[in-house]
PDB file of C-alpha atoms in Angstrom:
ATOM      1  CA  MET A   1       6.490  47.242  -6.781  1.00 42.00           C
ATOM      2  CA  ALA A   2       5.791  50.310  -9.036  1.00 45.00           C
ATOM      3  CA  ALA A   3       2.479  51.873  -9.470  1.00 47.00           C
ATOM      4  CA  GLY A   4      -0.178  50.068 -11.385  1.00 51.00           C
ATOM      5  CA  GLY A   5       1.027  46.744 -10.318  1.00 52.00           C
ATOM      6  CA  ASP A   6       4.337  46.447 -12.434  1.00 50.00           C
ATOM      7  CA  VAL A   7       7.342  44.730 -11.195  1.00 51.00           C
ATOM      8  CA  ARG A   8      10.781  46.169 -12.078  1.00 50.00           C
ATOM      9  CA  ARG A   9      13.615  44.027 -12.497  1.00 52.00           C
ATOM     10  CA  THR A  10      17.095  44.788 -13.765  1.00 49.00           C
ATOM     11  CA  ALA A  11      16.843  42.305 -16.602  1.00 53.00           C
ATOM     12  CA  GLY A  12      13.773  43.913 -18.093  1.00 61.00           C
ATOM     13  CA  GLU A  13      10.197  44.887 -17.276  1.00 73.00           C
ATOM     14  CA  PHE A  14       7.620  42.409 -15.977  1.00 78.00           C
ATOM     15  CA  ARG A  15       3.777  42.974 -15.463  1.00 81.00           C
ATOM     16  CA  ILE A  16       1.755  41.149 -12.892  1.00 84.00           C
ATOM     17  CA  MET A  17      -0.291  38.738 -15.025  1.00 87.00           C
ATOM     18  CA  VAL A  18      -1.986  36.407 -12.553  1.00 86.00           C
ATOM     19  CA  THR A  19      -4.927  38.099 -10.767  1.00 84.00           C
ATOM     20  CA  GLY A  20      -6.460  35.354  -9.014  1.00 85.00           C
ATOM     21  CA  VAL A  21      -6.993  31.451  -8.945  1.00 87.00           C
ATOM     22  CA  TRP A  22     -10.069  29.951 -10.919  1.00 90.00           C
ATOM     23  CA  HIS A  23      -9.603  26.353  -9.762  1.00 92.00           C
ATOM     24  CA  PHE A  24      -7.277  23.283  -9.552  1.00 94.00           C
ATOM     25  CA  SER A  25      -8.146  20.355 -11.646  1.00 96.00           C
ATOM     26  CA  PHE A  26      -7.211  16.356 -11.482  1.00 97.00           C
ATOM     27  CA  THR A  27      -7.870  14.115 -14.148  1.00 97.00           C
ATOM     28  CA  VAL A  28      -9.302  10.863 -12.608  1.00 97.00           C
ATOM     29  CA  GLY A  29     -10.175   7.392 -13.882  1.00 97.00           C
ATOM     30  CA  ASP A  30     -13.823   7.019 -12.538  1.00 98.00           C
ATOM     31  CA  LEU A  31     -15.616  10.457 -11.848  1.00 98.00           C
ATOM     32  CA  GLU A  32     -18.249   8.781  -9.615  1.00 98.00           C
ATOM     33  CA  ARG A  33     -15.686   7.119  -7.494  1.00 98.00           C
ATOM     34  CA  SER A  34     -13.835  10.190  -7.193  1.00 98.00           C
ATOM     35  CA  ILE A  35     -16.972  12.305  -6.272  1.00 98.00           C
ATOM     36  CA  GLU A  36     -17.752   9.648  -3.458  1.00 98.00           C
ATOM     37  CA  PHE A  37     -14.089  10.129  -2.142  1.00 98.00           C
ATOM     38  CA  TYR A  38     -13.946  14.116  -2.270  1.00 98.00           C
ATOM     39  CA  CYS A  39     -17.417  14.539  -1.183  1.00 98.00           C
ATOM     40  CA  GLY A  40     -18.349  11.519   1.003  1.00 97.00           C
ATOM     41  CA  LEU A  41     -14.769  11.237   2.809  1.00 97.00           C
ATOM     42  CA  LEU A  42     -13.360  14.715   2.593  1.00 98.00           C
ATOM     43  CA  GLY A  43     -16.608  16.719   2.754  1.00 97.00           C
ATOM     44  CA  MET A  44     -16.463  18.674  -0.357  1.00 97.00           C
ATOM     45  CA  GLN A  45     -19.661  19.594  -2.447  1.00 97.00           C
ATOM     46  CA  VAL A  46     -20.548  18.947  -6.026  1.00 98.00           C
ATOM     47  CA  ARG A  47     -21.116  22.519  -7.281  1.00 96.00           C
ATOM     48  CA  HIS A  48     -21.869  21.613 -11.034  1.00 97.00           C
ATOM     49  CA  ARG A  49     -21.588  18.818 -13.332  1.00 98.00           C
ATOM     50  CA  GLN A  50     -21.324  18.637 -17.078  1.00 97.00           C
ATOM     51  CA  ASP A  51     -20.108  16.425 -20.088  1.00 98.00           C
ATOM     52  CA  GLN A  52     -18.087  18.221 -22.580  1.00 97.00           C
ATOM     53  CA  ALA A  53     -17.612  17.018 -26.137  1.00 97.00           C
ATOM     54  CA  ASN A  54     -17.466  20.237 -28.215  1.00 97.00           C
ATOM     55  CA  PRO A  55     -14.967  21.746 -30.331  1.00 97.00           C
ATOM     56  CA  TYR A  56     -13.663  24.498 -27.974  1.00 96.00           C
ATOM     57  CA  THR A  57     -12.977  21.665 -25.439  1.00 97.00           C
ATOM     58  CA  GLN A  58     -11.102  19.480 -27.972  1.00 97.00           C
ATOM     59  CA  LYS A  59      -9.081  22.302 -29.017  1.00 97.00           C
ATOM     60  CA  LEU A  60      -8.521  23.354 -25.378  1.00 97.00           C
ATOM     61  CA  VAL A  61      -7.275  20.115 -24.336  1.00 97.00           C
ATOM     62  CA  GLY A  62      -5.422  19.239 -27.527  1.00 97.00           C
ATOM     63  CA  TYR A  63      -7.292  16.036 -28.358  1.00 97.00           C
ATOM     64  CA  ALA A  64      -9.299  15.732 -31.370  1.00 96.00           C
ATOM     65  CA  GLY A  65     -12.615  13.897 -30.412  1.00 97.00           C
ATOM     66  CA  ALA A  66     -12.090  14.334 -26.804  1.00 98.00           C
ATOM     67  CA  LYS A  67     -15.079  13.581 -24.532  1.00 98.00           C
ATOM     68  CA  LEU A  68     -14.963  14.412 -20.928  1.00 98.00           C
ATOM     69  CA  LYS A  69     -17.146  14.249 -17.756  1.00 98.00           C
ATOM     70  CA  VAL A  70     -16.578  17.001 -15.241  1.00 98.00           C
ATOM     71  CA  ALA A  71     -17.391  17.834 -11.688  1.00 98.00           C
ATOM     72  CA  GLN A  72     -16.815  21.066 -10.043  1.00 97.00           C
ATOM     73  CA  LEU A  73     -16.287  20.786  -6.161  1.00 97.00           C
ATOM     74  CA  SER A  74     -16.447  23.463  -3.501  1.00 95.00           C
ATOM     75  CA  ILE A  75     -15.857  23.610   0.145  1.00 95.00           C
ATOM     76  CA  ALA A  76     -18.556  25.131   2.191  1.00 92.00           C
ATOM     77  CA  GLY A  77     -17.579  28.539   3.249  1.00 89.00           C
ATOM     78  CA  VAL A  78     -14.549  28.662   1.337  1.00 88.00           C
ATOM     79  CA  SER A  79     -13.682  30.512  -1.794  1.00 81.00           C
ATOM     80  CA  ILE A  80     -10.497  30.972  -3.819  1.00 81.00           C
ATOM     81  CA  GLY A  81     -11.966  33.031  -6.477  1.00 81.00           C
ATOM     82  CA  PRO A  82     -14.980  34.180  -8.810  1.00 86.00           C
ATOM     83  CA  SER A  83     -15.700  30.585 -10.278  1.00 88.00           C
ATOM     84  CA  GLY A  84     -17.225  29.388  -6.927  1.00 89.00           C
ATOM     85  CA  HIS A  85     -15.295  26.124  -7.103  1.00 93.00           C
ATOM     86  CA  ILE A  86     -11.888  24.898  -5.860  1.00 94.00           C
ATOM     87  CA  LEU A  87     -11.241  21.598  -7.460  1.00 96.00           C
ATOM     88  CA  GLU A  88     -12.387  20.399 -10.947  1.00 97.00           C
ATOM     89  CA  LEU A  89     -12.493  16.455 -11.419  1.00 98.00           C
ATOM     90  CA  VAL A  90     -12.273  15.663 -15.008  1.00 98.00           C
ATOM     91  CA  GLN A  91     -12.658  12.002 -16.459  1.00 98.00           C
ATOM     92  CA  TYR A  92     -11.619  11.513 -20.091  1.00 98.00           C
ATOM     93  CA  MET A  93     -14.145   9.208 -21.821  1.00 98.00           C
ATOM     94  CA  GLU A  94     -12.069   9.679 -24.939  1.00 98.00           C
ATOM     95  CA  PRO A  95      -9.220   9.303 -25.165  1.00 97.00           C
ATOM     96  CA  VAL A  96      -8.332   7.116 -22.298  1.00 96.00           C
ATOM     97  CA  TYR A  97      -4.694   6.611 -21.173  1.00 95.00           C
ATOM     98  CA  PRO A  98      -3.125   4.794 -18.360  1.00 93.00           C
ATOM     99  CA  PRO A  99      -2.232   6.710 -15.154  1.00 90.00           C
ATOM    100  CA  HIS A 100       1.157   8.066 -14.173  1.00 87.00           C
ATOM    101  CA  PRO A 101       2.779   6.301 -11.309  1.00 87.00           C
ATOM    102  CA  PRO A 102       1.747   7.877  -7.928  1.00 86.00           C
ATOM    103  CA  GLY A 103       4.431  10.002  -6.285  1.00 86.00           C
ATOM    104  CA  THR A 104       5.603  13.680  -5.555  1.00 88.00           C
ATOM    105  CA  ALA A 105       9.121  13.233  -6.933  1.00 89.00           C
ATOM    106  CA  PHE A 106       8.147  12.915 -10.719  1.00 86.00           C
ATOM    107  CA  PRO A 107       8.310  16.066 -12.769  1.00 88.00           C
ATOM    108  CA  ASN A 108       4.653  17.127 -13.700  1.00 85.00           C
ATOM    109  CA  SER A 109       3.354  15.787 -10.427  1.00 88.00           C
ATOM    110  CA  ALA A 110       1.223  17.896  -8.127  1.00 90.00           C
ATOM    111  CA  HIS A 111      -0.573  17.541  -4.744  1.00 94.00           C
ATOM    112  CA  MET A 112      -3.383  19.589  -2.990  1.00 95.00           C
ATOM    113  CA  ALA A 113      -3.314  20.387   0.717  1.00 96.00           C
ATOM    114  CA  PHE A 114      -6.513  20.722   2.858  1.00 96.00           C
ATOM    115  CA  VAL A 115      -6.579  22.479   6.226  1.00 96.00           C
ATOM    116  CA  VAL A 116      -7.737  20.624   9.191  1.00 97.00           C
ATOM    117  CA  ALA A 117      -8.258  21.490  12.807  1.00 96.00           C
ATOM    118  CA  ASP A 118      -7.417  17.914  14.191  1.00 98.00           C
ATOM    119  CA  ILE A 119      -5.009  15.963  11.900  1.00 98.00           C
ATOM    120  CA  GLN A 120      -4.787  13.082  14.248  1.00 98.00           C
ATOM    121  CA  SER A 121      -8.522  12.162  14.202  1.00 98.00           C
ATOM    122  CA  GLU A 122      -8.934  12.936  10.365  1.00 98.00           C
ATOM    123  CA  TYR A 123      -6.027  10.765   9.844  1.00 98.00           C
ATOM    124  CA  GLU A 124      -7.484   7.829  11.870  1.00 98.00           C
ATOM    125  CA  ARG A 125     -10.926   8.490  10.370  1.00 98.00           C
ATOM    126  CA  LEU A 126      -9.541   8.214   6.886  1.00 98.00           C
ATOM    127  CA  ARG A 127      -7.381   5.382   7.601  1.00 98.00           C
ATOM    128  CA  ASN A 128     -10.221   3.293   9.128  1.00 98.00           C
ATOM    129  CA  ALA A 129     -12.081   4.129   5.901  1.00 98.00           C
ATOM    130  CA  GLY A 130      -9.234   2.489   3.703  1.00 98.00           C
ATOM    131  CA  VAL A 131      -7.442   5.636   2.547  1.00 98.00           C
ATOM    132  CA  LYS A 132      -3.880   4.882   1.775  1.00 97.00           C
ATOM    133  CA  PHE A 133      -1.173   7.157   3.647  1.00 98.00           C
ATOM    134  CA  ARG A 134       2.346   7.699   3.137  1.00 96.00           C
ATOM    135  CA  SER A 135       3.173   7.965   6.833  1.00 97.00           C
ATOM    136  CA  GLU A 136       1.512   8.927  10.042  1.00 98.00           C
ATOM    137  CA  PRO A 137       1.022  12.728  10.587  1.00 98.00           C
ATOM    138  CA  VAL A 138       4.388  14.463  10.978  1.00 98.00           C
ATOM    139  CA  ALA A 139       5.267  17.230  13.125  1.00 98.00           C
ATOM    140  CA  ILE A 140       6.558  20.180  11.005  1.00 97.00           C
ATOM    141  CA  ALA A 141       9.820  21.162  12.856  1.00 97.00           C
ATOM    142  CA  ALA A 142      11.204  23.823  10.598  1.00 96.00           C
ATOM    143  CA  GLY A 143       9.967  26.586   8.120  1.00 95.00           C
ATOM    144  CA  ILE A 144       7.180  28.821   7.945  1.00 94.00           C
ATOM    145  CA  ASN A 145       4.609  26.056   9.165  1.00 95.00           C
ATOM    146  CA  ARG A 146       6.802  24.975  12.178  1.00 95.00           C
ATOM    147  CA  GLY A 147       4.497  23.835  15.093  1.00 97.00           C
ATOM    148  CA  GLY A 148       1.926  22.452  12.675  1.00 97.00           C
ATOM    149  CA  ALA A 149       1.479  18.846  11.457  1.00 98.00           C
ATOM    150  CA  SER A 150       1.080  17.327   7.931  1.00 98.00           C
ATOM    151  CA  VAL A 151       0.686  13.928   6.263  1.00 98.00           C
ATOM    152  CA  TYR A 152       0.435  12.809   2.585  1.00 98.00           C
ATOM    153  CA  PHE A 153      -2.400  10.485   1.477  1.00 98.00           C
ATOM    154  CA  LEU A 154      -3.629   9.258  -1.928  1.00 97.00           C
ATOM    155  CA  ASP A 155      -6.991   9.572  -3.633  1.00 97.00           C
ATOM    156  CA  PRO A 156      -8.440   6.470  -5.408  1.00 97.00           C
ATOM    157  CA  ASP A 157      -6.335   7.267  -8.617  1.00 96.00           C
ATOM    158  CA  GLY A 158      -3.160   7.683  -6.472  1.00 95.00           C
ATOM    159  CA  ILE A 159      -3.365  11.554  -6.686  1.00 96.00           C
ATOM    160  CA  THR A 160      -1.243  12.913  -3.685  1.00 96.00           C
ATOM    161  CA  LEU A 161      -3.327  14.834  -1.269  1.00 97.00           C
ATOM    162  CA  GLU A 162      -2.029  16.526   2.099  1.00 98.00           C
ATOM    163  CA  LEU A 163      -3.870  17.156   5.478  1.00 98.00           C
ATOM    164  CA  LEU A 164      -2.320  20.155   7.109  1.00 98.00           C
ATOM    165  CA  GLN A 165      -2.939  21.357  10.601  1.00 97.00           C
ATOM    166  CA  PRO A 166      -1.592  24.903  10.726  1.00 96.00           C
ATOM    167  CA  PRO A 167       0.662  25.898  13.742  1.00 95.00           C
ATOM    168  CA  PRO A 168      -1.549  27.342  16.489  1.00 90.00           C
ATOM    169  CA  LYS A 169      -0.722  31.074  15.560  1.00 80.00           C
ATOM    170  CA  GLN A 170      -1.964  30.346  11.989  1.00 62.00           C
ATOM    171  CA  ALA A 171      -4.849  28.049  12.759  1.00 56.00           C
ATOM    172  CA  ALA A 172      -7.149  30.950  13.687  1.00 51.00           C
ATOM    173  CA  VAL A 173      -6.301  32.735  10.282  1.00 54.00           C
ATOM    174  CA  ALA A 174      -6.858  29.589   8.203  1.00 56.00           C
ATOM    175  CA  GLN A 175     -10.323  28.852   9.696  1.00 55.00           C
TER     176      GLN A 175
END
């Protein structure tokens, strides 16, 4: 990397554009149900709530007449950037569309991974609360997270989430 943050490549010159992360966002079908899931079951906290039905939001999302309910969620003691929240949940009141099918193989699908200290106990707790999982926790046998464990599960809207217990050498850094 050259001075000033520039990255040089043979095909041309590129500047580093991204300087941080503001938040991740999921569109949900029922904001109250999602807040209960993310806060009540996963332990996140509501940082801020707002309704948005203004020209700037409608222009931003590309839907004339859009009306949104928004909740910004944080995790106690965890910050990813200056916004103070990690996850933004958005319910479109207008327009309303059907959900995409759940699954991570579809282009435009995404997932969010949460670090846990004891994946087996969290898996059991969430499973007993009725959360749908794709499998039992899986030992990570290869790659950078080898020695850890991971499991995919679904939120109430079918959004894929992941619990990840880092390998012992990374666990101290992640907590």
